[in-house]
Every structure is written in C-alpha cells, then in structure tokens.
PDB file of C-alpha atoms in Angstrom:
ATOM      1  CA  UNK A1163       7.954  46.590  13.282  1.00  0.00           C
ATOM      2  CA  UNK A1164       7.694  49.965  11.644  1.00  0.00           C
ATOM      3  CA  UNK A1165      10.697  51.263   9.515  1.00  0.00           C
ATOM      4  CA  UNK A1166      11.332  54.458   7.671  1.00  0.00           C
ATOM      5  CA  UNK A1167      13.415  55.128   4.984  1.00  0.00           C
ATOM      6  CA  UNK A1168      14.812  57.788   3.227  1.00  0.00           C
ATOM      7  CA  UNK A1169      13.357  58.965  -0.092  1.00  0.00           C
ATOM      8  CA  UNK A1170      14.865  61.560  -2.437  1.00  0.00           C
ATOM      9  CA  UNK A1171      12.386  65.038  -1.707  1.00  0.00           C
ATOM     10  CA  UNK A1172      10.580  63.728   1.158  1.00  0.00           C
ATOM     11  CA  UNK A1173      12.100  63.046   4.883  1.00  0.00           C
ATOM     12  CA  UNK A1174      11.245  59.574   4.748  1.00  0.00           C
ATOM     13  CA  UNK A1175       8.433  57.019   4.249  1.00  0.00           C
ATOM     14  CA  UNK A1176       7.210  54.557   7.174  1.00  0.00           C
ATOM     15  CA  UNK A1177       6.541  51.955   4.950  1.00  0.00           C
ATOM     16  CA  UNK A1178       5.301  50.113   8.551  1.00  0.00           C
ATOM     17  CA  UNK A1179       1.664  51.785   8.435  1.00  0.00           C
ATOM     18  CA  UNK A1180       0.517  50.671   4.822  1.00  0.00           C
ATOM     19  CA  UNK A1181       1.269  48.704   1.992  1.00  0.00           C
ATOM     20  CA  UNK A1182       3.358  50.875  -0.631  1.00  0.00           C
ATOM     21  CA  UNK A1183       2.112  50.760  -3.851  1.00  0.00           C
ATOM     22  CA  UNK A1184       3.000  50.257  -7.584  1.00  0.00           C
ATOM     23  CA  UNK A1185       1.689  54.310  -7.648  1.00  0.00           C
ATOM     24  CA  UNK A1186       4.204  55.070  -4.772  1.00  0.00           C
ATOM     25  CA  UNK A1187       7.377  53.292  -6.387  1.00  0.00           C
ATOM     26  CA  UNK A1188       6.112  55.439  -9.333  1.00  0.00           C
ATOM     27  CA  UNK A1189       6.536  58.588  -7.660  1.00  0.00           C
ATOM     28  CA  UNK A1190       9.973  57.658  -6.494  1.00  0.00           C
ATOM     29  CA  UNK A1191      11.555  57.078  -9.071  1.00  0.00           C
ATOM     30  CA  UNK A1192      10.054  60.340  -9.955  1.00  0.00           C
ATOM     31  CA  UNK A1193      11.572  62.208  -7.324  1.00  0.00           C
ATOM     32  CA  UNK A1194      14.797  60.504  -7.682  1.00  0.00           C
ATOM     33  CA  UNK A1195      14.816  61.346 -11.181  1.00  0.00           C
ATOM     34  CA  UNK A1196      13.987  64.852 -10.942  1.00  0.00           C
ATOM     35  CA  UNK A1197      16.623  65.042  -7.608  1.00  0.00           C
ATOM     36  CA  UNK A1198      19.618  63.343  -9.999  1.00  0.00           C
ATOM     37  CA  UNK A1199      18.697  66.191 -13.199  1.00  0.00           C
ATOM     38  CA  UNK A1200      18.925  68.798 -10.644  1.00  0.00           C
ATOM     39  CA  UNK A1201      22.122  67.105  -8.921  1.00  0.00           C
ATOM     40  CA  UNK A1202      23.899  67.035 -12.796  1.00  0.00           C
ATOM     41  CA  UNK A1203      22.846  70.669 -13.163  1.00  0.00           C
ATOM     42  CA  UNK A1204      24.696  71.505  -9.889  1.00  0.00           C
ATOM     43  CA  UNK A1205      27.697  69.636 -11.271  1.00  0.00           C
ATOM     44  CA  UNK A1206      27.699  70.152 -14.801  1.00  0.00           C
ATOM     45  CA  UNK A1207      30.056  72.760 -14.547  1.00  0.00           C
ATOM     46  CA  UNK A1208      31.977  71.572 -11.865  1.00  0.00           C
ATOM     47  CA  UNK A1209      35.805  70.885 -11.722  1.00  0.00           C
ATOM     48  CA  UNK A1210      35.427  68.107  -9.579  1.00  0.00           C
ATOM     49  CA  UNK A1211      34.073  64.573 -11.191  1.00  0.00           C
ATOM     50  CA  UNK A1212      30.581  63.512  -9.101  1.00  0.00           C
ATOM     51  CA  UNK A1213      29.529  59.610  -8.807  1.00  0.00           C
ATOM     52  CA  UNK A1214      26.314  59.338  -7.944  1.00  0.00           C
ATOM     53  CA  UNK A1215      25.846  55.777  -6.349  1.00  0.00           C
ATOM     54  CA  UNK A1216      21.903  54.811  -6.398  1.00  0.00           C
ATOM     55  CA  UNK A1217      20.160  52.123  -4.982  1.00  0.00           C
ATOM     56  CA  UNK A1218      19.020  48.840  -6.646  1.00  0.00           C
ATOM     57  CA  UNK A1219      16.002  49.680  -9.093  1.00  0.00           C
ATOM     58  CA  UNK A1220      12.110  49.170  -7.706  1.00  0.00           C
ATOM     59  CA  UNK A1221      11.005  46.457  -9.064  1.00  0.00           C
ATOM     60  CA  UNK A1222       7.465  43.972  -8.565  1.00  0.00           C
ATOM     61  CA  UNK A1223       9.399  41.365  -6.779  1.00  0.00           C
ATOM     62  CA  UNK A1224      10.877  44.141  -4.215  1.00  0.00           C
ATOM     63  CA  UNK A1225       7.317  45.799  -4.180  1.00  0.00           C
ATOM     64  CA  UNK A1226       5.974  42.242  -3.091  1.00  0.00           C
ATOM     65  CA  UNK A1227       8.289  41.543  -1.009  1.00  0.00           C
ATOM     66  CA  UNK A1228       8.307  44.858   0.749  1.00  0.00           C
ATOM     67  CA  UNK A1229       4.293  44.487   1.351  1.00  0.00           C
ATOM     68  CA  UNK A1230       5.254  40.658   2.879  1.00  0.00           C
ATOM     69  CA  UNK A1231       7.757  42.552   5.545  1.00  0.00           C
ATOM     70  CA  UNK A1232       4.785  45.197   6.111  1.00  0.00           C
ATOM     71  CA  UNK A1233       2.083  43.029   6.993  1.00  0.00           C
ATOM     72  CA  UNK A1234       1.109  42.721  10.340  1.00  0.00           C
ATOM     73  CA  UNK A1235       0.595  38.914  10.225  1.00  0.00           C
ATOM     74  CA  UNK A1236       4.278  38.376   9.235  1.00  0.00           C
ATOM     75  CA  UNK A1237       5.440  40.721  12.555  1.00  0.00           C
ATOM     76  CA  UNK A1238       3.184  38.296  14.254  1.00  0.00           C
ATOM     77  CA  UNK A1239       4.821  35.132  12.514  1.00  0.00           C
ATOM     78  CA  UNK A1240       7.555  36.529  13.283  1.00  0.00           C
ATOM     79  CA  UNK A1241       6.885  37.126  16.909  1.00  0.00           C
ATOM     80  CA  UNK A1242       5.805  33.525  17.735  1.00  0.00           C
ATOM     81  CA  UNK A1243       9.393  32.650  16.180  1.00  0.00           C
ATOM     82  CA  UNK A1244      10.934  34.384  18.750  1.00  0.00           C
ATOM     83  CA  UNK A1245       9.082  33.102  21.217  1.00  0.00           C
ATOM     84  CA  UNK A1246       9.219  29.628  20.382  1.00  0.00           C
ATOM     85  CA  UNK A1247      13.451  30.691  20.233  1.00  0.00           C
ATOM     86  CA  UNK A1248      13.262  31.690  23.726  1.00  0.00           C
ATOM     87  CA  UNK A1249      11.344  28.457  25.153  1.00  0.00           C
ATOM     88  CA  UNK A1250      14.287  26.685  23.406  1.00  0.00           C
ATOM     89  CA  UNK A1251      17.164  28.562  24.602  1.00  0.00           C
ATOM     90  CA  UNK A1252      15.639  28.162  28.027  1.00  0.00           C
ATOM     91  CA  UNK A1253      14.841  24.710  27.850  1.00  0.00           C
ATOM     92  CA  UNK A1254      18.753  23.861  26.631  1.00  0.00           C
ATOM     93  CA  UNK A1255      20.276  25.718  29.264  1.00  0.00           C
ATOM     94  CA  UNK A1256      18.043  23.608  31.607  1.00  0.00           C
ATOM     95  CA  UNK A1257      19.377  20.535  29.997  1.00  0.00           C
ATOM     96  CA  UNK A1258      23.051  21.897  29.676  1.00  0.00           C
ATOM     97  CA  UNK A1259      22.689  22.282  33.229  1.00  0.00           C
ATOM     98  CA  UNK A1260      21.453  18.729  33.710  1.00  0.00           C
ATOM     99  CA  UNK A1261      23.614  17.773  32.140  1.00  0.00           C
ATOM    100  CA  UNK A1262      21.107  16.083  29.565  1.00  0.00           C
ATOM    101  CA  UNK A1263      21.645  16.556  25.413  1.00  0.00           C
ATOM    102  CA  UNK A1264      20.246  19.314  23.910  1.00  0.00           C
ATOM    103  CA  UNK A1265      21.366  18.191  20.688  1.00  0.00           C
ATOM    104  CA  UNK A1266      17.599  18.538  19.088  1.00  0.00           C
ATOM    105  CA  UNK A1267      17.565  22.002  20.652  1.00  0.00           C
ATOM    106  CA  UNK A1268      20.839  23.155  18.771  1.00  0.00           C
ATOM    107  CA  UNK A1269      19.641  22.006  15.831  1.00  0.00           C
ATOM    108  CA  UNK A1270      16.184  24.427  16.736  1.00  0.00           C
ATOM    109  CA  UNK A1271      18.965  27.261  17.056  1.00  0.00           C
ATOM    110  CA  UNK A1272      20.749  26.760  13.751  1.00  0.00           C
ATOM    111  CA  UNK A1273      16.929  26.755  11.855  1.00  0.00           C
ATOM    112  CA  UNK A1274      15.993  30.088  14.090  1.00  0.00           C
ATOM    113  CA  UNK A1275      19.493  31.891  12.780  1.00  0.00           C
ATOM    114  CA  UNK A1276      18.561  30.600   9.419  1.00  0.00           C
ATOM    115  CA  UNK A1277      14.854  32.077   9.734  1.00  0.00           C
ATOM    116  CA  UNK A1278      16.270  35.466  11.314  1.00  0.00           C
ATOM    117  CA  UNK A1279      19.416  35.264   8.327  1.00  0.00           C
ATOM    118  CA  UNK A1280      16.565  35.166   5.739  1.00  0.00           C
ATOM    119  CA  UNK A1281      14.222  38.135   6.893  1.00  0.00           C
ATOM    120  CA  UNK A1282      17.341  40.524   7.743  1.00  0.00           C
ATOM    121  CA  UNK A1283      18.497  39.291   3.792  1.00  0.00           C
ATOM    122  CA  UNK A1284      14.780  40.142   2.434  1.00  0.00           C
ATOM    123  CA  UNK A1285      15.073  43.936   4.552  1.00  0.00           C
ATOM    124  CA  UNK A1286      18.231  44.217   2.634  1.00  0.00           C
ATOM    125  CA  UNK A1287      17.054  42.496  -0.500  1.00  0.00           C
ATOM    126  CA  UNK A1288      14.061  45.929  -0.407  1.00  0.00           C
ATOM    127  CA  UNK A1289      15.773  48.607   1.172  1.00  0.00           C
ATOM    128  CA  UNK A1290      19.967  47.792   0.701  1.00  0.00           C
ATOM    129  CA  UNK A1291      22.156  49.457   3.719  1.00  0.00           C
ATOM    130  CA  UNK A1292      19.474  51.739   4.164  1.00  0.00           C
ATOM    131  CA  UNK A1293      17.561  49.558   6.320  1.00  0.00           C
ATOM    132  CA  UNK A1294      20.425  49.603   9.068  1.00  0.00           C
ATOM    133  CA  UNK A1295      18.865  53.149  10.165  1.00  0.00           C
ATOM    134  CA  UNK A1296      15.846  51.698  11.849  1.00  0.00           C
ATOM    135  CA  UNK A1297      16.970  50.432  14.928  1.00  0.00           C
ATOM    136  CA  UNK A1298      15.106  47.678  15.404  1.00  0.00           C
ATOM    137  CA  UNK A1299      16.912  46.062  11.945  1.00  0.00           C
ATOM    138  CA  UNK A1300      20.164  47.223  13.309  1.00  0.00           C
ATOM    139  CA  UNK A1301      19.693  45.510  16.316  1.00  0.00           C
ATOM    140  CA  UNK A1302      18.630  42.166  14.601  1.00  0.00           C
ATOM    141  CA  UNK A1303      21.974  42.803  12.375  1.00  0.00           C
ATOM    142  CA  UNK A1304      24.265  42.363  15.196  1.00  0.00           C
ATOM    143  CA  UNK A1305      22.533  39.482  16.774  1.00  0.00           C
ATOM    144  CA  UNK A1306      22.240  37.488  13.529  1.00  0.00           C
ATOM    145  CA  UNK A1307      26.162  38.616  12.985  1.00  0.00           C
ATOM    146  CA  UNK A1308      27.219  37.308  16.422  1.00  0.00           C
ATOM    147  CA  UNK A1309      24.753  34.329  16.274  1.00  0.00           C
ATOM    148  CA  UNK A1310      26.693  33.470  13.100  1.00  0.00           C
ATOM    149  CA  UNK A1311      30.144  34.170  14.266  1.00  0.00           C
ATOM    150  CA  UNK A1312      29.339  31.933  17.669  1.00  0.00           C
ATOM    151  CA  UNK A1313      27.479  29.064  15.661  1.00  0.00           C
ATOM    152  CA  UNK A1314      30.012  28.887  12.478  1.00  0.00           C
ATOM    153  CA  UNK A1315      33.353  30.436  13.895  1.00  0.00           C
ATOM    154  CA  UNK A1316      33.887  30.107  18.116  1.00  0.00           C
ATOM    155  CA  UNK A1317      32.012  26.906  18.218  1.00  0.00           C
ATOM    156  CA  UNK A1318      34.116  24.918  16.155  1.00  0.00           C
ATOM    157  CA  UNK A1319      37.334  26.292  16.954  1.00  0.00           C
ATOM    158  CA  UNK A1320      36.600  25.754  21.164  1.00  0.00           C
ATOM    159  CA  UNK A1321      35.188  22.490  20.216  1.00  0.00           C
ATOM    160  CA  UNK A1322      38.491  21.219  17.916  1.00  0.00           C
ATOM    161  CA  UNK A1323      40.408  21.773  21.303  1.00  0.00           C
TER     162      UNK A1323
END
C-alpha cells in the first residue's frame, strides 16, 4: 500500500512509489538538521524551556527494511496472506457451525495475527507513531489490537467460565 510521511521542509514523502535511498535519508537528516538550528534560533532567547522530541535515527537496517515494506512483491505476499486468512475464517465458521473442530484453523488465526503483529511492528520499527497517519496502517492497528485483545484477553476469560 502506499504511505506518506512527514519530513522536516517538505509536505511529505510517499515512500510507496520508489525505493528511498541511502542519498534520500541523507537529505533528511539534512533538512532535519537545518529545521532543529533554525528551531534553537527561534528559542534561544526564549523564556520558555523547548524539548524537541525526534524520531529514532535513519539507519541501513531501517533503510532495508523500509525498501522490504515498499516493494510491490511484499504487498502481494502480503495480499495472498489475507486471502488465505479469509478462506480460513470462512472455512471455521463453516465448521463452528457444524459443529466440527476447527482447532487446526485457530491455530491458522494465531500464526496470521502473528504475521500481521510483525509487519505493523516493522511500519513502526521505520516510521515510529508516524505511520498511524496513513490510513490503511491505522486500520491494520486496530484490527491487530482487537485480534489480540479477543485471542489473548476475551477468549480465555469466556472460556475459564
């Protein structure tokens, strides 16, 4: 999916259409720089005390993974995923219904929150909070989150009773 996020002098970057570059992290952290000497300057002679909170550091691991979470083929990995998570989550409420076990199926759903966990963790791992403005990631968020809190939390406690 595409994503844009914010950089320091530009509106943002939609890192969705090409692979960033060791060149582009470059002139980041040269923006960001020049954009914090100009924010001390503003504040230097301020009454007030200014914390400037900044994002983790670029580094070649982030850049790498960043490019992974760009590439087309890992959308598309990604979309066969949730495919293959729908078939499943069909298929168990067929047997629920049955009344058959679908206790291979559950086990399909705990490694599809696991695989869904991990990306959302790598988006955050790149791009911290700031990937919760695209949409699509805040979306994802809240499904992981309640897919969590039903698997980990509601599940056990309804089944103890």
């Amino acid at each position: 999916g595409q994503t844009s996020v914010a950089v320091p002098g530009q509106t943002s970057v939609d890192y969705g259409v090409r692979k960033a570059t060791p060149q582009d992290a470059e002139e980041a952290k040269e923006t960001l720089l020049q954009d914090l000497k100009q924010l001390a300057n503003v504040h230097k002679n301020a009454s007030v005390k200014t914390t400037v909170v900044l994002e983790p550091p670029v580094t070649r691991f982030r850049h790498s993974v960043n490019n992974i979470l760009c590439d087309q083929r890992f959308d598309a990995a990604v979309g066969v995923i949730i495919v293959i998570n729908s078939l499943c989550m069909g298929i168990e409420t067929t047997y629920d219904l049955e009344g058959r076990s679908s206790t291979a199926l559950q086990v399909f759903e705990h490694l599809f929150l696991c695989v869904y966990a991990a990306e959302l963790g790598l988006r955050f791992f790149v791009h911290g909070c700031s990937c919760l403005k695209n949409p699509w990631v805040a979306f994802d968020f809240v499904l992981v989150f309640m897919g969590v809190v039903s698997n980990y939390i509601v599940d056990p406690i309804l089944n103890s009773m």
